[in-house]
PDB file of C-alpha atoms in Angstrom:
ATOM      1  CA  UNK A  54     -18.248 -25.261 -18.443  1.00 95.00           C
ATOM      2  CA  UNK A  55     -20.630 -22.718 -17.031  1.00 96.00           C
ATOM      3  CA  UNK A  56     -22.207 -19.885 -19.072  1.00 97.00           C
ATOM      4  CA  UNK A  57     -24.596 -17.158 -18.037  1.00 96.00           C
ATOM      5  CA  UNK A  58     -27.066 -14.950 -19.846  1.00 95.00           C
ATOM      6  CA  UNK A  59     -24.505 -12.169 -19.582  1.00 94.00           C
ATOM      7  CA  UNK A  60     -21.729 -14.169 -21.205  1.00 96.00           C
ATOM      8  CA  UNK A  61     -23.925 -15.247 -24.079  1.00 97.00           C
ATOM      9  CA  UNK A  62     -25.124 -11.676 -24.590  1.00 96.00           C
ATOM     10  CA  UNK A  63     -21.536 -10.512 -24.795  1.00 95.00           C
ATOM     11  CA  UNK A  64     -20.647 -13.252 -27.292  1.00 96.00           C
ATOM     12  CA  UNK A  65     -23.719 -12.320 -29.373  1.00 98.00           C
ATOM     13  CA  UNK A  66     -22.758  -8.658 -29.356  1.00 97.00           C
ATOM     14  CA  UNK A  67     -19.119  -9.310 -30.306  1.00 96.00           C
ATOM     15  CA  UNK A  68     -19.976 -11.629 -33.128  1.00 98.00           C
ATOM     16  CA  UNK A  69     -22.580  -9.321 -34.645  1.00 98.00           C
ATOM     17  CA  UNK A  70     -20.047  -6.478 -34.264  1.00 98.00           C
ATOM     18  CA  UNK A  71     -17.555  -8.433 -36.324  1.00 98.00           C
ATOM     19  CA  UNK A  72     -20.009  -9.127 -39.138  1.00 98.00           C
ATOM     20  CA  UNK A  73     -21.532 -12.465 -38.263  1.00 98.00           C
ATOM     21  CA  UNK A  74     -25.073 -13.103 -39.564  1.00 98.00           C
ATOM     22  CA  UNK A  75     -27.681 -13.383 -36.839  1.00 97.00           C
ATOM     23  CA  UNK A  76     -28.570 -16.968 -37.847  1.00 98.00           C
ATOM     24  CA  UNK A  77     -24.932 -18.001 -37.497  1.00 98.00           C
ATOM     25  CA  UNK A  78     -24.635 -16.246 -34.161  1.00 98.00           C
ATOM     26  CA  UNK A  79     -27.753 -18.123 -32.927  1.00 98.00           C
ATOM     27  CA  UNK A  80     -26.274 -21.431 -34.035  1.00 98.00           C
ATOM     28  CA  UNK A  81     -22.984 -20.623 -32.270  1.00 97.00           C
ATOM     29  CA  UNK A  82     -24.781 -19.622 -29.045  1.00 97.00           C
ATOM     30  CA  UNK A  83     -26.742 -22.917 -29.166  1.00 97.00           C
ATOM     31  CA  UNK A  84     -23.431 -24.794 -29.578  1.00 97.00           C
ATOM     32  CA  UNK A  85     -21.998 -23.086 -26.531  1.00 97.00           C
ATOM     33  CA  UNK A  86     -25.022 -24.027 -24.484  1.00 96.00           C
ATOM     34  CA  UNK A  87     -24.784 -27.660 -25.695  1.00 97.00           C
ATOM     35  CA  UNK A  88     -21.075 -27.782 -24.810  1.00 95.00           C
ATOM     36  CA  UNK A  89     -21.790 -26.420 -21.329  1.00 96.00           C
ATOM     37  CA  UNK A  90     -24.438 -29.123 -20.784  1.00 96.00           C
ATOM     38  CA  UNK A  91     -22.308 -31.926 -22.215  1.00 96.00           C
ATOM     39  CA  UNK A  92     -19.365 -30.863 -19.994  1.00 94.00           C
ATOM     40  CA  UNK A  93     -21.498 -31.270 -16.904  1.00 95.00           C
ATOM     41  CA  UNK A  94     -22.011 -27.569 -16.482  1.00 95.00           C
ATOM     42  CA  UNK A  95     -24.902 -25.460 -17.595  1.00 94.00           C
ATOM     43  CA  UNK A  96     -26.579 -22.180 -18.548  1.00 95.00           C
ATOM     44  CA  UNK A  97     -27.624 -19.804 -15.808  1.00 96.00           C
ATOM     45  CA  UNK A  98     -30.095 -16.997 -16.464  1.00 93.00           C
ATOM     46  CA  UNK A  99     -30.534 -15.615 -12.978  1.00 92.00           C
ATOM     47  CA  UNK A 100     -27.147 -15.430 -11.179  1.00 95.00           C
ATOM     48  CA  UNK A 101     -27.227 -13.535  -7.908  1.00 95.00           C
ATOM     49  CA  UNK A 102     -25.112 -10.363  -7.985  1.00 95.00           C
ATOM     50  CA  UNK A 103     -22.814 -10.686  -4.976  1.00 95.00           C
ATOM     51  CA  UNK A 104     -19.299  -9.854  -6.162  1.00 92.00           C
ATOM     52  CA  UNK A 105     -17.930  -6.297  -6.315  1.00 92.00           C
ATOM     53  CA  UNK A 106     -14.150  -6.844  -6.576  1.00 93.00           C
ATOM     54  CA  UNK A 107     -13.795  -5.164  -9.957  1.00 92.00           C
ATOM     55  CA  UNK A 108     -14.556  -1.567 -10.913  1.00 90.00           C
ATOM     56  CA  UNK A 109     -16.202  -2.811 -14.097  1.00 93.00           C
ATOM     57  CA  UNK A 110     -19.704  -4.108 -13.334  1.00 94.00           C
ATOM     58  CA  UNK A 111     -19.512  -6.429 -16.337  1.00 94.00           C
ATOM     59  CA  UNK A 112     -16.459  -8.152 -14.804  1.00 96.00           C
ATOM     60  CA  UNK A 113     -18.304  -8.620 -11.541  1.00 96.00           C
ATOM     61  CA  UNK A 114     -21.000 -10.531 -13.439  1.00 97.00           C
ATOM     62  CA  UNK A 115     -18.286 -13.049 -14.488  1.00 97.00           C
ATOM     63  CA  UNK A 116     -17.096 -13.298 -10.864  1.00 97.00           C
ATOM     64  CA  UNK A 117     -20.783 -13.728  -9.770  1.00 97.00           C
ATOM     65  CA  UNK A 118     -21.063 -16.772 -12.050  1.00 97.00           C
ATOM     66  CA  UNK A 119     -17.800 -18.266 -10.811  1.00 97.00           C
ATOM     67  CA  UNK A 120     -18.857 -17.833  -7.172  1.00 96.00           C
ATOM     68  CA  UNK A 121     -22.418 -19.110  -7.803  1.00 96.00           C
ATOM     69  CA  UNK A 122     -21.215 -22.242  -9.564  1.00 96.00           C
ATOM     70  CA  UNK A 123     -18.089 -22.746  -7.429  1.00 96.00           C
ATOM     71  CA  UNK A 124     -15.950 -22.727 -10.538  1.00 95.00           C
ATOM     72  CA  UNK A 125     -12.303 -23.566 -10.044  1.00 94.00           C
ATOM     73  CA  UNK A 126     -11.114 -21.717 -13.142  1.00 95.00           C
ATOM     74  CA  UNK A 127     -12.141 -18.593 -15.063  1.00 96.00           C
ATOM     75  CA  UNK A 128     -11.083 -18.286 -18.679  1.00 96.00           C
ATOM     76  CA  UNK A 129     -11.215 -14.733 -19.950  1.00 95.00           C
ATOM     77  CA  UNK A 130      -9.355 -12.312 -22.176  1.00 94.00           C
ATOM     78  CA  UNK A 131     -10.402  -9.375 -19.990  1.00 95.00           C
ATOM     79  CA  UNK A 132      -7.305  -7.564 -18.759  1.00 94.00           C
ATOM     80  CA  UNK A 133      -8.921  -6.495 -15.429  1.00 94.00           C
ATOM     81  CA  UNK A 134      -9.923 -10.057 -14.650  1.00 96.00           C
ATOM     82  CA  UNK A 135      -6.498 -11.414 -15.619  1.00 95.00           C
ATOM     83  CA  UNK A 136      -4.805  -8.870 -13.316  1.00 94.00           C
ATOM     84  CA  UNK A 137      -7.236  -9.794 -10.530  1.00 93.00           C
ATOM     85  CA  UNK A 138      -6.205 -13.429 -10.903  1.00 91.00           C
ATOM     86  CA  UNK A 139      -2.467 -12.715 -10.392  1.00 90.00           C
ATOM     87  CA  UNK A 140      -0.489 -14.058  -8.681  1.00 85.00           C
ATOM     88  CA  UNK A 141      -2.620 -16.495  -6.672  1.00 87.00           C
ATOM     89  CA  UNK A 142      -6.013 -16.336  -8.343  1.00 89.00           C
ATOM     90  CA  UNK A 143      -9.261 -14.857  -7.121  1.00 94.00           C
ATOM     91  CA  UNK A 144     -10.753 -16.438  -4.034  1.00 94.00           C
ATOM     92  CA  UNK A 145      -8.986 -19.691  -4.788  1.00 92.00           C
ATOM     93  CA  UNK A 146      -9.929 -19.667  -8.515  1.00 94.00           C
ATOM     94  CA  UNK A 147      -7.377 -19.402 -11.296  1.00 94.00           C
ATOM     95  CA  UNK A 148      -7.999 -16.784 -14.000  1.00 96.00           C
ATOM     96  CA  UNK A 149      -6.258 -17.442 -17.281  1.00 96.00           C
ATOM     97  CA  UNK A 150      -6.473 -16.321 -20.855  1.00 95.00           C
ATOM     98  CA  UNK A 151      -8.078 -18.470 -23.577  1.00 95.00           C
ATOM     99  CA  UNK A 152      -4.646 -18.862 -25.178  1.00 95.00           C
ATOM    100  CA  UNK A 153      -3.198 -20.114 -21.852  1.00 95.00           C
ATOM    101  CA  UNK A 154      -6.139 -22.457 -21.459  1.00 93.00           C
ATOM    102  CA  UNK A 155      -5.570 -23.872 -24.930  1.00 94.00           C
ATOM    103  CA  UNK A 156      -1.883 -24.363 -24.275  1.00 94.00           C
ATOM    104  CA  UNK A 157      -2.629 -26.204 -21.029  1.00 90.00           C
ATOM    105  CA  UNK A 158      -5.316 -28.353 -22.661  1.00 90.00           C
ATOM    106  CA  UNK A 159      -2.942 -29.313 -25.455  1.00 92.00           C
ATOM    107  CA  UNK A 160      -0.203 -30.168 -22.998  1.00 91.00           C
ATOM    108  CA  UNK A 161      -2.606 -32.287 -20.990  1.00 90.00           C
ATOM    109  CA  UNK A 162      -3.621 -34.154 -24.162  1.00 89.00           C
ATOM    110  CA  UNK A 163      -0.015 -34.981 -24.938  1.00 88.00           C
ATOM    111  CA  UNK A 164       0.379 -36.701 -21.527  1.00 82.00           C
ATOM    112  CA  UNK A 165      -2.721 -38.828 -21.716  1.00 73.00           C
TER     113      UNK A 165
END
């Protein structure tokens, strides 16, 4: 799992917006960073901006991270990114929703 400064800022903003306390948000952000590290991925604070396939600059920051880390999959609920990922993905990378990711992960666990 790869995360960037931009992704963590968006998570922070959304959680505060929904009423989370700052201390709980900080704990959650730390957990995300720990999970990224434990998964073999990491946190990136200075991702080069090289992708301009979306009209929304925020979406391009997600694509920048995927390109920079050579990610094979992007998990996002953003409708523009999901459309960009259909039908064959974006530059060889799948783009799926968190719900679809969860379904696939649960299915994979059943076959282990």
